Amino acid sequence: MKRNNKDIFLIFGLLALACVLFAGQVYGEEEYDEEAYGPLKPIVWAKPVKGVVFLHKTHTMGAGLECDSCHNGEMFEMAAGTAEENDDFTMASLYEGKYCGSCHDGETAFSSKTRCATCHVGVKGYNRLTGVVLHDAEGGNH
Amino acid sequence: MNNIIASVMPQEGGLAASPSRSYNAIITVGGLLAAVGLAAGLHAMLIGHEHAYGVTREVPWGLLIAAYVFFVVTSTGLCLVSAIGHVFGVEAFKPIAKRSVFLAIITIIAGFFVIAFEIENPWRMPIYNMLSPNPTSNIWWMGTLYGAYLFFMVVEFALLQLEKHKVAGIFGLLGLVAGIAAHSNLGAVFGLLGGREFWHGPYMPIYFITSAMMSGCAAVIFFHWVGYKANGWKMSEKLEASLCSTAKLGATLIAVIMFFTTWKMISGISGQPPGKYEAMMSLINGPYAVNFWVGEVMLGMVVPFILILSARAKNLPVLFSASVSGIIGIFFMRYDLVVVGQIVPHFHGMGINELPHLFTYTPSLHEIMITVGAVGLTVMGFLMGERLFRGHLSEDH
Amino acid sequence: MKVNDLEKLKSEGIENLPSEERRRFLRFGLAVTGVFLGGSVLSLTSTRNAQGAMGPVPPAGKFPYKPHYTMVIRQNRCIDCERCMEACTKTNNVASYGYRTTILEQEIDLGRGEKGRMFMPVLCNHCNRPPCVRVCPTTATFKNKENGIVMMDYDRCIGCKTCMAACPYNARYFKEENRAIDKCNFCFDTRISKGESKTACAAACPAGVRIFGDLTNYDDEAYQLIHTPEKVVWVLRPETGAMPNVFYMND
């Protein structure tokens, strides 16, 4: 009897797990696994210009890249904020195929010479993502 | 010269104003409010409007412009209604002429009181209006013509005091022409701004003159009734008949304004003209809907219209109630006209994230105090006028 | 020459005509048919709408300014780093509660339900028919007769704020420190009159968004940019009839 009970629990447990997984599939929300996909929090650079955003989610979970596709000792360090300390972390380097430009060359992914505001979220985006509250500078009231 | 001044100054005879305490108290309260308004205005001038007023870069005109428009509309209206009898010789309107001219002066002064604190450097205005005039500017014309208007009205009033009705009539006509020109220019200040869809077009100058006449009728009834009630005087039959005629004229003009407003709204909704439509909808069921339906439509048009009709333009207390309702409604009309014209963002419809659907404006304490001060000034001027000029009786009628 | 003789003539072919002559011929033909003037029958109606349809850039020589200052905004390059705003504030001593130029964030439709982002720099458009100048009672704001810049004479400003209400571009604010309206003047007093070739914002822009230039100089970059036939050039709020001198395009 005791054993039977265990089996029933096991079966229910498996069913429940299947349900959760199935539901996840049906409703399109795969669990975001930071271990596999990298941090969920957007990376926001402030240098050399304020407000450039990078989302691990779009690149790993979305585009199917592996961690070492970019964290390979050449393009990006694992520690956040390392790249922007480099003097050559500029658009010119990207055009030469460094950093984001390794893929964003117009062939593998859209060229870093186009669609500027896709990654450049600007001062507005920077403030929004880092939670800076400004008194309304444009529009509305003061 | 001294003789002239002496004869212009208040005379013996006429009606003696009530010496009662409450009468004096109301004059004092009016004076105090005006003083508080003056203090608020001077304080705002000192610390800067940026810090004192609710107006913003986006909505640069607020309560003070609305109050200014309200007072000068009333003044122009009083001038127009008084001119019917006084300038054009319609008997039925003669008994109300003198008090109306006096109040036209008082209300234009109240208007100037408000505008002096609305513009940031009023002292520069007379100087540079002369030194570097801009003939394409409606503000220039309005300022200059209202200056002339005040002068003509003061002379007219003095001549009425002197019982020189013929010459007074000429100045009345000059004042009327200056007033209409100035007031339609005030309409054009709004109407000629191509970037403000709600205002833009020939409607504003026409509407301003029409609604001035309507305001004038309301003010004539209001001030005559209060003047006589407060002093315990009894109206002559002629004066009563005159006020009834004014009420009839007022009802006619309310009907015209209803007609105007209806078509203004329909033209602003039909086809959803960009910019205009959003402003119109803010009045119909947006943030200004209460102002519009309760203030403008009910108090400003429906209530006075029904009251006047139901009393067949005869029962004076009812007509007085109609005038009170009308005056409050007219204030809402001015406020909405000024503010709603600016609340649609400049770059509307362009998907700008930081722009709200509509800008907002809330009057600051300074602005409210100055407006209340102008009302106090009007009350004080009016009641003092009743006393000084002894009920504004004139020999001519 | 009779019609019969005319038929005998051999066509030279339009390819042999110099382009200038060809253009003149075409223009003549179009003018005759009325097409050139917006397709209005016999050219009886106003040509103003036709100009609108033909693009916002006024034909050379239409306005008397020389140089005729302008700014071209290559909008899709803007990344909202706001260095232009910083440079403007510093150069022109802009009040903390105001701005002469700003960046707006625009949501654009990328199709298939996707939304994109675009930044839109805005500043005084130095209009050819400036509404603000028309409404000013004391000519405190005026259009410089030589270079077309819309300027301020602070001492004459009465602070009625009609120019603020009139401006279709929200380009003006009242600066309490000056007791006058403050607005962009293409850095005329701070830079251009001192021999600089660019406004502070244009000089500070790292992405080449703002190109300051002269509409009377055919070799000028700004002039050439807005005379690139395959590019779409637009202005903000053309319906107001202000005829702005700040042009927008994507590259």
mmCIF file of C-alpha atoms in Angstrom, chain C residues 41-214:
data_model
loop_
_atom_site.group_PDB
_atom_site.id
_atom_site.type_symbol
_atom_site.label_atom_id
_atom_site.label_comp_id
_atom_site.label_asym_id
_atom_site.label_seq_id
_atom_site.Cartn_x
_atom_site.Cartn_y
_atom_site.Cartn_z
ATOM 1 C CA VAL C 41 -6.643 73.974 -65.268
ATOM 2 C CA LEU C 42 -5.091 76.755 -67.310
ATOM 3 C CA SER C 43 -3.110 77.740 -64.239
ATOM 4 C CA LEU C 44 -5.957 79.844 -62.961
ATOM 5 C CA THR C 45 -5.743 78.745 -59.355
ATOM 6 C CA SER C 46 -3.155 79.530 -56.749
ATOM 7 C CA THR C 47 0.218 77.846 -57.002
ATOM 8 C CA ARG C 48 0.633 77.634 -53.237
ATOM 9 C CA ASN C 49 -0.691 74.083 -52.902
ATOM 10 C CA ALA C 50 1.427 73.026 -55.799
ATOM 11 C CA GLN C 51 4.512 74.169 -53.927
ATOM 12 C CA GLY C 52 3.478 72.086 -50.957
ATOM 13 C CA ALA C 53 3.156 69.028 -53.149
ATOM 14 C CA MET C 54 6.538 69.721 -54.724
ATOM 15 C CA GLY C 55 8.380 69.609 -51.436
ATOM 16 C CA PRO C 56 9.064 72.010 -48.640
ATOM 17 C CA VAL C 57 12.337 73.467 -49.908
ATOM 18 C CA PRO C 58 11.808 76.935 -51.341
ATOM 19 C CA PRO C 59 13.329 77.600 -54.758
ATOM 20 C CA ALA C 60 16.626 79.471 -54.738
ATOM 21 C CA GLY C 61 16.280 83.220 -54.702
ATOM 22 C CA LYS C 62 12.722 83.220 -53.409
ATOM 23 C CA PHE C 63 13.823 84.837 -50.169
ATOM 24 C CA PRO C 64 16.256 87.727 -49.957
ATOM 25 C CA TYR C 65 18.522 86.344 -47.242
ATOM 26 C CA LYS C 66 22.197 85.818 -47.941
ATOM 27 C CA PRO C 67 23.400 83.682 -46.303
ATOM 28 C CA HIS C 68 20.036 81.996 -45.804
ATOM 29 C CA TYR C 69 20.728 79.909 -42.718
ATOM 30 C CA THR C 70 19.139 76.523 -42.429
ATOM 31 C CA MET C 71 19.481 73.277 -40.552
ATOM 32 C CA VAL C 72 19.041 69.806 -41.954
ATOM 33 C CA ILE C 73 18.171 67.065 -39.477
ATOM 34 C CA ARG C 74 19.097 63.556 -40.540
ATOM 35 C CA GLN C 75 16.577 62.138 -38.190
ATOM 36 C CA ASN C 76 17.313 58.421 -38.224
ATOM 37 C CA ARG C 77 20.882 59.107 -37.107
ATOM 38 C CA CYS C 78 19.810 60.667 -33.834
ATOM 39 C CA ILE C 79 20.596 58.543 -30.780
ATOM 40 C CA ASP C 80 19.351 60.949 -28.111
ATOM 41 C CA CYS C 81 22.765 61.325 -26.507
ATOM 42 C CA GLU C 82 21.614 64.908 -25.849
ATOM 43 C CA ARG C 83 25.073 66.375 -26.327
ATOM 44 C CA CYS C 84 23.423 69.007 -28.518
ATOM 45 C CA MET C 85 21.204 70.056 -25.622
ATOM 46 C CA GLU C 86 24.168 70.186 -23.248
ATOM 47 C CA ALA C 87 26.207 72.244 -25.701
ATOM 48 C CA CYS C 88 23.293 74.595 -26.341
ATOM 49 C CA THR C 89 22.638 75.141 -22.652
ATOM 50 C CA LYS C 90 26.283 75.848 -21.989
ATOM 51 C CA THR C 91 26.879 78.083 -25.003
ATOM 52 C CA ASN C 92 23.715 80.108 -24.719
ATOM 53 C CA ASN C 93 23.259 80.119 -20.963
ATOM 54 C CA VAL C 94 19.865 78.462 -21.184
ATOM 55 C CA ALA C 95 17.791 78.496 -17.998
ATOM 56 C CA SER C 96 17.445 75.248 -16.061
ATOM 57 C CA TYR C 97 13.655 75.269 -16.496
ATOM 58 C CA GLY C 98 13.781 75.864 -20.242
ATOM 59 C CA TYR C 99 15.384 74.714 -23.441
ATOM 60 C CA ARG C 100 16.145 76.090 -26.868
ATOM 61 C CA THR C 101 16.355 72.680 -28.469
ATOM 62 C CA THR C 102 15.273 69.268 -27.316
ATOM 63 C CA ILE C 103 14.973 65.674 -28.483
ATOM 64 C CA LEU C 104 11.608 63.982 -28.695
ATOM 65 C CA GLU C 105 11.123 60.231 -28.757
ATOM 66 C CA GLN C 106 8.906 59.033 -31.524
ATOM 67 C CA GLU C 107 7.289 55.648 -31.743
ATOM 68 C CA ILE C 108 7.287 54.320 -35.261
ATOM 69 C CA ASP C 109 5.564 51.360 -36.811
ATOM 70 C CA LEU C 110 7.974 48.806 -38.255
ATOM 71 C CA GLY C 111 5.133 46.724 -39.669
ATOM 72 C CA ARG C 112 3.962 43.260 -38.679
ATOM 73 C CA GLY C 113 2.952 44.652 -35.316
ATOM 74 C CA GLU C 114 6.480 45.631 -34.374
ATOM 75 C CA LYS C 115 7.165 49.020 -32.894
ATOM 76 C CA GLY C 116 10.374 50.915 -33.395
ATOM 77 C CA ARG C 117 11.956 54.013 -31.991
ATOM 78 C CA MET C 118 13.122 57.203 -33.611
ATOM 79 C CA PHE C 119 14.433 60.368 -32.037
ATOM 80 C CA MET C 120 13.326 63.741 -33.298
ATOM 81 C CA PRO C 121 15.442 66.805 -32.540
ATOM 82 C CA VAL C 122 13.396 70.003 -32.504
ATOM 83 C CA LEU C 123 14.401 73.634 -32.346
ATOM 84 C CA CYS C 124 13.282 76.998 -33.681
ATOM 85 C CA ASN C 125 12.523 76.552 -37.374
ATOM 86 C CA HIS C 126 13.493 80.120 -38.295
ATOM 87 C CA CYS C 127 10.450 80.204 -40.534
ATOM 88 C CA ASN C 128 10.299 82.248 -43.686
ATOM 89 C CA ARG C 129 6.887 83.456 -42.553
ATOM 90 C CA PRO C 130 7.328 83.321 -38.787
ATOM 91 C CA PRO C 131 4.006 83.514 -36.900
ATOM 92 C CA CYS C 132 5.840 84.678 -33.776
ATOM 93 C CA VAL C 133 7.262 87.717 -35.572
ATOM 94 C CA ARG C 134 3.894 88.684 -36.964
ATOM 95 C CA VAL C 135 2.196 88.681 -33.565
ATOM 96 C CA CYS C 136 4.836 90.506 -31.518
ATOM 97 C CA PRO C 137 3.411 93.949 -30.640
ATOM 98 C CA THR C 138 6.768 95.620 -30.143
ATOM 99 C CA THR C 139 8.938 93.854 -32.765
ATOM 100 C CA ALA C 140 10.950 92.399 -29.887
ATOM 101 C CA THR C 141 11.194 89.259 -31.969
ATOM 102 C CA PHE C 142 12.145 89.872 -35.564
ATOM 103 C CA LYS C 143 13.610 88.218 -38.613
ATOM 104 C CA ASN C 144 17.131 89.348 -39.348
ATOM 105 C CA LYS C 145 17.003 91.011 -42.741
ATOM 106 C CA GLU C 146 20.370 89.650 -43.833
ATOM 107 C CA ASN C 147 20.390 86.027 -42.767
ATOM 108 C CA GLY C 148 16.781 85.213 -41.923
ATOM 109 C CA ILE C 149 17.474 84.193 -38.317
ATOM 110 C CA VAL C 150 14.525 84.819 -36.005
ATOM 111 C CA MET C 151 16.060 86.845 -33.190
ATOM 112 C CA MET C 152 15.100 88.528 -29.943
ATOM 113 C CA ASP C 153 15.665 92.030 -28.660
ATOM 114 C CA TYR C 154 15.290 91.348 -24.951
ATOM 115 C CA ASP C 155 14.774 94.976 -23.975
ATOM 116 C CA ARG C 156 11.682 95.345 -26.117
ATOM 117 C CA CYS C 157 9.946 92.185 -24.888
ATOM 118 C CA ILE C 158 6.842 92.993 -22.842
ATOM 119 C CA GLY C 159 6.291 89.357 -21.917
ATOM 120 C CA CYS C 160 2.807 88.962 -23.370
ATOM 121 C CA LYS C 161 3.743 85.441 -24.530
ATOM 122 C CA THR C 162 1.749 85.748 -27.727
ATOM 123 C CA CYS C 163 4.773 84.486 -29.656
ATOM 124 C CA MET C 164 4.759 81.379 -27.470
ATOM 125 C CA ALA C 165 1.107 80.826 -28.265
ATOM 126 C CA ALA C 166 1.727 81.496 -31.957
ATOM 127 C CA CYS C 167 4.760 79.247 -32.454
ATOM 128 C CA PRO C 168 3.718 75.952 -34.059
ATOM 129 C CA TYR C 169 6.904 74.311 -32.761
ATOM 130 C CA ASN C 170 6.959 75.100 -29.049
ATOM 131 C CA ALA C 171 10.358 76.693 -29.578
ATOM 132 C CA ARG C 172 10.077 79.532 -27.054
ATOM 133 C CA TYR C 173 10.118 79.933 -23.313
ATOM 134 C CA PHE C 174 10.169 82.913 -20.987
ATOM 135 C CA LYS C 175 13.502 83.359 -19.289
ATOM 136 C CA GLU C 176 12.985 85.132 -15.993
ATOM 137 C CA GLU C 177 16.658 86.109 -15.725
ATOM 138 C CA ASN C 178 16.339 88.146 -18.943
ATOM 139 C CA ARG C 179 12.766 89.183 -18.329
ATOM 140 C CA ALA C 180 12.250 88.211 -21.938
ATOM 141 C CA ILE C 181 11.494 85.308 -24.219
ATOM 142 C CA ASP C 182 14.501 83.120 -24.955
ATOM 143 C CA LYS C 183 14.851 81.052 -28.080
ATOM 144 C CA CYS C 184 17.304 79.502 -30.520
ATOM 145 C CA ASN C 185 19.071 82.048 -32.713
ATOM 146 C CA PHE C 186 21.341 79.571 -34.486
ATOM 147 C CA CYS C 187 24.043 80.655 -31.994
ATOM 148 C CA PHE C 188 24.336 83.905 -33.910
ATOM 149 C CA ASP C 189 25.555 85.998 -30.998
ATOM 150 C CA THR C 190 27.651 83.279 -29.380
ATOM 151 C CA ARG C 191 29.281 81.558 -32.374
ATOM 152 C CA ILE C 192 28.259 82.389 -35.923
ATOM 153 C CA SER C 193 28.940 86.135 -35.700
ATOM 154 C CA LYS C 194 32.331 85.236 -34.235
ATOM 155 C CA GLY C 195 33.331 83.294 -37.283
ATOM 156 C CA GLU C 196 32.340 79.774 -36.263
ATOM 157 C CA SER C 197 30.807 77.765 -39.064
ATOM 158 C CA LYS C 198 28.516 75.595 -36.978
ATOM 159 C CA THR C 199 26.002 76.104 -34.226
ATOM 160 C CA ALA C 200 26.896 74.624 -30.840
ATOM 161 C CA CYS C 201 24.426 71.768 -31.267
ATOM 162 C CA ALA C 202 25.652 70.879 -34.743
ATOM 163 C CA ALA C 203 29.271 70.986 -33.575
ATOM 164 C CA ALA C 204 28.508 68.751 -30.589
ATOM 165 C CA CYS C 205 26.562 66.107 -32.479
ATOM 166 C CA PRO C 206 28.604 62.874 -32.704
ATOM 167 C CA ALA C 207 26.325 61.317 -35.298
ATOM 168 C CA GLY C 208 26.114 64.036 -37.935
ATOM 169 C CA VAL C 209 22.424 64.541 -37.334
ATOM 170 C CA ARG C 210 22.379 68.326 -37.404
ATOM 171 C CA ILE C 211 23.827 69.931 -40.500
ATOM 172 C CA PHE C 212 23.905 73.708 -40.249
ATOM 173 C CA GLY C 213 24.220 75.493 -43.546
ATOM 174 C CA ASP C 214 23.335 78.124 -46.071
#
